[in-house]
Amino acid sequence: MPTTDKSHRVLVVDDDQDGANALGLLVEELGNQVHVTYGGTKALEVATTFRPDLMLVDLVMPDMDGCGLVTRLRLIPDFAHTTIVAITGQKGEEHKSSAIKSGFDAVLLKPVASTIIKAILASVVASDAGQSPKRIKERASLGAELRLPIDEARRIRNERKSKTLTQAESEAAICDGIIRFQDEYLGLSSEQIHAHLINDLLVVRILGVLTLAERQLGKSLSPEKGRDLIKQVRKQLLELARPMLESLVHEVAGVKVLSMHHDISTVTGEEVVVFSLARAPCFQ
């Protein structure tokens, strides 16, 4: 499939997981960076971290519908001029009128043809904050077998009748998502990342995570003060990005996150993030 000339950050929002994944896959194939989330409430949180250039939003969702979501977004200065397009199966003119009044730039009817999506993408002007960063280079120490790009995971899942990944594929996709999150949102890197799905828990181990500045901080202050300060900063960074991390886990594992727990060793440089899940994921 031909790609667009420009690459954008695109947030796809739909409580129908199959529909959201299919649309996300199409937009990715057109050369864009995509994040998929299932529901309006979660999308409101994710948008502040992901900073999309374009949002494709379903109108009918149970927790917060599309009109409610775009109304809330337009009140945030960062999203006052973001292109937000409604996608709906409702054909009535009143639905379109209501969507436009709520703040949508356009309304598309399902199923949306790829030519229309491509035209929408071509009309989007990326903001400086929302420019898609360069895809990170593969780090040899991580090993290719530990990473499954999210777009590849969507393709694999979309081709299967079960619409699920194997446990190994799920863990590899989560590793890839964490690596990209570190690089693109925290400006950090690490030596190794391992993800382990154990019943209703996801354990992510990140090795060699301390930056040079953090190592110097640990030496310049008393061990206790340096340790506590590093732990507090790292925890706060993850808490700010928590909606996006939870959305990533939900998309890959198909299960909602109930809670997130974090700790880091300033001695070994190992960081551990534990996600408590609503239930054990189902695998291929």
Coordinates of C-alpha atoms in Angstrom, one line a residue:
M1 CA 0.0 0.0 0.0
P2 CA 1.4 3.4 -0.9
T3 CA 2.4 5.6 2.1
T4 CA 1.6 9.2 2.8
D5 CA 4.4 11.8 2.2
K6 CA 4.2 12.9 5.9
S7 CA 4.2 10.8 9.0
H8 CA 1.8 11.8 11.8
R9 CA 1.0 10.7 15.3
V10 CA -2.6 9.3 15.0
L11 CA -4.8 8.3 18.0
V12 CA -7.6 5.8 17.1
V13 CA -10.4 5.6 19.7
D14 CA -13.2 3.0 19.5
D15 CA -14.6 0.6 22.1
D16 CA -14.9 -2.0 19.3
Q17 CA -11.5 -3.5 19.6
D18 CA -11.6 -5.3 16.2
G19 CA -12.7 -2.1 14.4
A20 CA -10.1 0.0 16.2
N21 CA -7.3 -2.4 15.5
A22 CA -8.2 -2.7 11.8
L23 CA -8.3 1.1 11.4
G24 CA -5.0 1.4 13.3
L25 CA -3.4 -1.1 11.0
L26 CA -4.6 0.8 7.9
V27 CA -3.2 4.1 9.2
E28 CA 0.1 2.5 10.1
E29 CA 0.4 1.0 6.6
L30 CA 0.0 4.5 5.3
G31 CA 3.3 5.4 7.1
N32 CA 2.1 6.8 10.4
Q33 CA 2.7 6.3 14.1
V34 CA -0.5 4.9 15.7
H35 CA -1.8 4.4 19.2
V36 CA -5.0 2.6 19.6
T37 CA -7.2 2.9 22.8
Y38 CA -10.6 1.4 23.6
G39 CA -12.9 4.1 25.0
G40 CA -13.3 7.8 25.5
T41 CA -12.2 8.1 29.1
K42 CA -8.9 6.3 28.5
A43 CA -8.3 8.3 25.3
L44 CA -8.6 11.6 27.2
E45 CA -5.8 10.5 29.4
V46 CA -3.6 9.0 26.6
A47 CA -3.9 12.0 24.4
T48 CA -2.1 14.3 26.8
T49 CA 1.0 11.9 26.7
F50 CA 0.8 10.8 23.0
R51 CA 0.1 14.3 21.7
P52 CA -1.5 13.2 18.4
D53 CA -1.6 15.3 15.2
L54 CA -4.9 13.5 14.3
M55 CA -7.6 11.7 16.2
L56 CA -10.0 9.2 14.7
V57 CA -12.8 8.8 17.2
D58 CA -15.9 6.6 17.2
L59 CA -19.1 8.5 18.2
V60 CA -20.9 5.8 20.2
M61 CA -18.9 4.5 23.2
P62 CA -20.3 3.4 26.6
D63 CA -18.0 5.2 29.1
M64 CA -17.6 8.6 27.3
D65 CA -19.0 9.0 23.8
G66 CA -17.2 10.8 21.0
C67 CA -19.0 14.1 21.4
G68 CA -18.2 14.2 25.1
L69 CA -14.6 13.4 24.4
V70 CA -14.1 16.0 21.8
T71 CA -15.8 18.6 23.9
R72 CA -13.4 17.9 26.8
L73 CA -10.4 17.9 24.4
R74 CA -11.2 21.3 22.9
L75 CA -11.1 22.8 26.3
I76 CA -7.4 21.8 26.6
P77 CA -5.2 24.5 24.8
D78 CA -2.9 21.8 23.3
F79 CA -5.9 20.3 21.4
A80 CA -7.7 23.4 20.4
H81 CA -6.6 23.1 16.8
T82 CA -5.8 19.4 16.6
T83 CA -7.6 17.6 13.7
I84 CA -10.2 15.4 15.3
V85 CA -12.4 13.3 13.0
A86 CA -15.5 11.4 14.0
I87 CA -16.1 7.9 12.6
T88 CA -19.5 6.4 13.0
G89 CA -22.1 3.9 11.7
Q90 CA -24.9 6.4 12.3
K91 CA -26.1 7.8 9.0
G92 CA -28.6 10.4 10.3
E93 CA -27.9 14.0 9.5
E94 CA -28.6 15.0 13.1
H95 CA -25.7 12.8 14.3
K96 CA -23.3 14.6 11.9
S97 CA -24.6 18.0 12.9
S98 CA -24.2 17.2 16.6
A99 CA -20.7 16.0 16.1
I100 CA -19.6 19.1 14.3
K101 CA -21.2 21.3 17.0
S102 CA -19.3 19.3 19.6
G103 CA -15.9 20.2 18.0
F104 CA -15.2 17.5 15.3
D105 CA -13.6 18.7 12.1
A106 CA -15.3 16.1 10.0
V107 CA -17.6 13.1 10.2
L108 CA -16.9 9.8 8.3
L109 CA -19.2 6.9 7.9
K110 CA -18.1 3.3 8.6
P111 CA -16.5 1.5 6.8
V112 CA -14.1 4.2 5.8
A113 CA -12.3 3.7 2.5
S114 CA -8.5 3.9 2.6
T115 CA -8.6 6.7 0.0
I116 CA -10.6 8.9 2.4
I117 CA -8.2 8.1 5.3
K118 CA -5.3 9.0 3.1
A119 CA -6.9 12.3 2.1
I120 CA -7.5 13.2 5.8
L121 CA -3.9 12.4 6.6
A122 CA -2.7 14.5 3.7
S123 CA -4.6 17.5 5.1
V124 CA -3.1 17.3 8.6
V125 CA -0.4 19.7 9.6
A126 CA 1.8 18.2 12.3
S127 CA 2.5 20.4 15.3
D128 CA 6.1 20.7 16.6
A129 CA 5.2 18.8 19.8
G130 CA 3.4 16.2 17.8
Q131 CA 5.9 15.5 15.1
S132 CA 6.6 11.8 14.8
P133 CA 10.1 11.1 16.1
K134 CA 12.5 8.9 14.2
R135 CA 11.9 5.2 14.8
I136 CA 14.5 4.1 17.3
K137 CA 17.4 2.0 16.2
E138 CA 17.5 -1.7 17.2
R139 CA 19.8 -2.2 20.1
A140 CA 21.9 -5.3 19.5
S141 CA 22.0 -6.1 23.2
L142 CA 18.2 -6.5 23.3
G143 CA 18.1 -9.2 20.7
A144 CA 15.6 -9.2 17.8
E145 CA 13.7 -12.1 19.4
L146 CA 12.6 -9.9 22.3
R147 CA 10.9 -7.3 20.2
L148 CA 7.7 -7.5 18.2
P149 CA 6.7 -4.1 16.7
I150 CA 3.1 -3.2 17.6
D151 CA 2.2 -2.9 13.9
E152 CA 3.4 -6.4 13.3
A153 CA 1.5 -7.6 16.4
R154 CA -1.7 -6.1 15.0
R155 CA -1.2 -7.8 11.6
I156 CA -0.6 -11.2 13.2
R157 CA -3.7 -10.9 15.4
N158 CA -5.8 -9.6 12.6
E159 CA -5.0 -12.6 10.4
R160 CA -6.0 -15.1 13.1
K161 CA -9.5 -16.4 13.8
S162 CA -8.9 -16.2 17.5
K163 CA -7.7 -12.5 17.2
T164 CA -5.1 -13.3 19.9
L165 CA -1.3 -13.5 20.2
T166 CA 0.8 -16.2 21.7
Q167 CA 2.3 -15.5 25.2
A168 CA 5.7 -15.0 23.6
E169 CA 4.4 -12.6 21.0
S170 CA 2.5 -10.6 23.6
E171 CA 5.6 -10.3 25.8
A172 CA 7.7 -9.3 22.8
A173 CA 5.2 -6.7 21.8
I174 CA 5.2 -5.2 25.3
C175 CA 9.0 -5.1 25.3
D176 CA 8.9 -3.2 22.0
G177 CA 6.3 -0.8 23.3
I178 CA 8.4 -0.1 26.5
I179 CA 11.5 0.5 24.4
R180 CA 9.8 3.0 22.2
F181 CA 8.2 4.7 25.1
Q182 CA 11.6 5.1 26.8
D183 CA 13.2 6.5 23.6
E184 CA 10.4 8.7 22.4
Y185 CA 8.8 10.1 25.6
L186 CA 11.5 9.8 28.2
G187 CA 14.6 10.2 26.1
L188 CA 16.2 7.2 27.9
S189 CA 17.6 3.9 26.9
S190 CA 18.4 0.7 28.7
E191 CA 20.6 -2.4 28.2
Q192 CA 17.8 -5.1 28.4
I193 CA 14.1 -5.3 28.8
H194 CA 12.1 -8.4 29.7
A195 CA 8.4 -8.8 30.0
H196 CA 6.8 -11.7 31.9
L197 CA 3.0 -12.4 31.9
I198 CA 2.3 -14.6 34.9
N199 CA -1.4 -15.3 35.4
D200 CA -3.0 -11.9 36.1
L201 CA 0.3 -10.1 36.5
L202 CA 2.7 -8.5 34.0
V203 CA 6.2 -8.0 35.3
V204 CA 8.6 -5.8 33.3
R205 CA 12.3 -5.9 34.2
I206 CA 14.5 -3.1 32.8
L207 CA 18.2 -3.6 33.2
G208 CA 20.9 -0.9 33.0
V209 CA 18.4 1.9 33.2
L210 CA 20.3 4.5 35.2
T211 CA 21.5 7.6 33.2
L212 CA 24.9 9.1 33.7
A213 CA 23.3 12.0 35.5
E214 CA 21.5 9.7 37.9
R215 CA 24.7 7.8 38.6
Q216 CA 26.4 11.1 39.4
L217 CA 23.5 12.2 41.5
G218 CA 23.9 9.1 43.6
K219 CA 27.5 9.8 44.2
S220 CA 27.2 13.5 44.9
L221 CA 24.7 13.2 47.7
S222 CA 24.4 10.9 50.6
P223 CA 23.4 7.4 49.5
E224 CA 20.0 7.7 51.1
K225 CA 19.2 11.1 49.7
G226 CA 20.4 10.2 46.2
R227 CA 18.4 7.0 46.2
D228 CA 15.2 8.5 47.4
L229 CA 15.4 11.4 44.9
I230 CA 16.0 9.1 41.9
K231 CA 13.2 6.8 43.0
Q232 CA 10.8 9.7 43.4
V233 CA 11.6 11.2 39.9
R234 CA 11.3 7.9 38.2
K235 CA 8.0 7.1 39.8
Q236 CA 6.6 10.5 38.9
L237 CA 7.7 10.1 35.3
L238 CA 5.9 6.7 35.0
E239 CA 2.8 8.0 36.8
L240 CA 2.5 10.8 34.3
A241 CA 2.7 8.3 31.5
R242 CA 0.6 5.7 33.2
P243 CA -2.5 6.1 30.9
M244 CA -0.4 5.4 27.8
L245 CA 1.4 2.4 29.4
E246 CA -1.9 0.9 30.5
S247 CA -3.4 1.4 27.1
L248 CA -0.4 -0.4 25.6
V249 CA -0.8 -3.3 27.9
H250 CA -4.6 -3.4 27.2
E251 CA -4.1 -3.4 23.4
V252 CA -1.4 -6.1 23.5
A253 CA -2.8 -8.4 26.2
G254 CA -6.5 -7.7 25.7
V255 CA -7.0 -7.1 29.4
K256 CA -7.4 -3.9 31.4
V257 CA -4.8 -2.9 34.0
L258 CA -6.1 -2.6 37.6
S259 CA -2.9 -1.1 39.2
M260 CA 0.7 -0.3 38.5
H261 CA 3.7 -0.7 40.9
H262 CA 7.2 0.5 40.4
D263 CA 10.7 0.3 42.0
I264 CA 14.3 0.9 40.9
S265 CA 17.6 -0.1 42.4
T266 CA 20.2 2.7 42.4
V267 CA 22.9 0.0 43.1
T268 CA 22.2 -2.5 40.2
G269 CA 20.4 -0.1 37.8
E270 CA 17.5 -2.5 37.6
E271 CA 13.9 -1.1 37.3
V272 CA 10.8 -3.2 37.9
V273 CA 7.3 -2.3 36.9
V274 CA 4.4 -4.6 37.9
F275 CA 1.0 -4.3 36.3
S276 CA -1.9 -6.0 38.1
L277 CA -4.5 -7.2 35.4
A278 CA -8.2 -7.6 35.6
R279 CA -7.7 -11.3 34.6
A280 CA -5.2 -13.6 33.0
P281 CA -4.9 -12.9 29.3
C282 CA -6.0 -15.4 26.7
F283 CA -3.3 -16.6 24.3
Q284 CA -3.2 -18.3 20.9

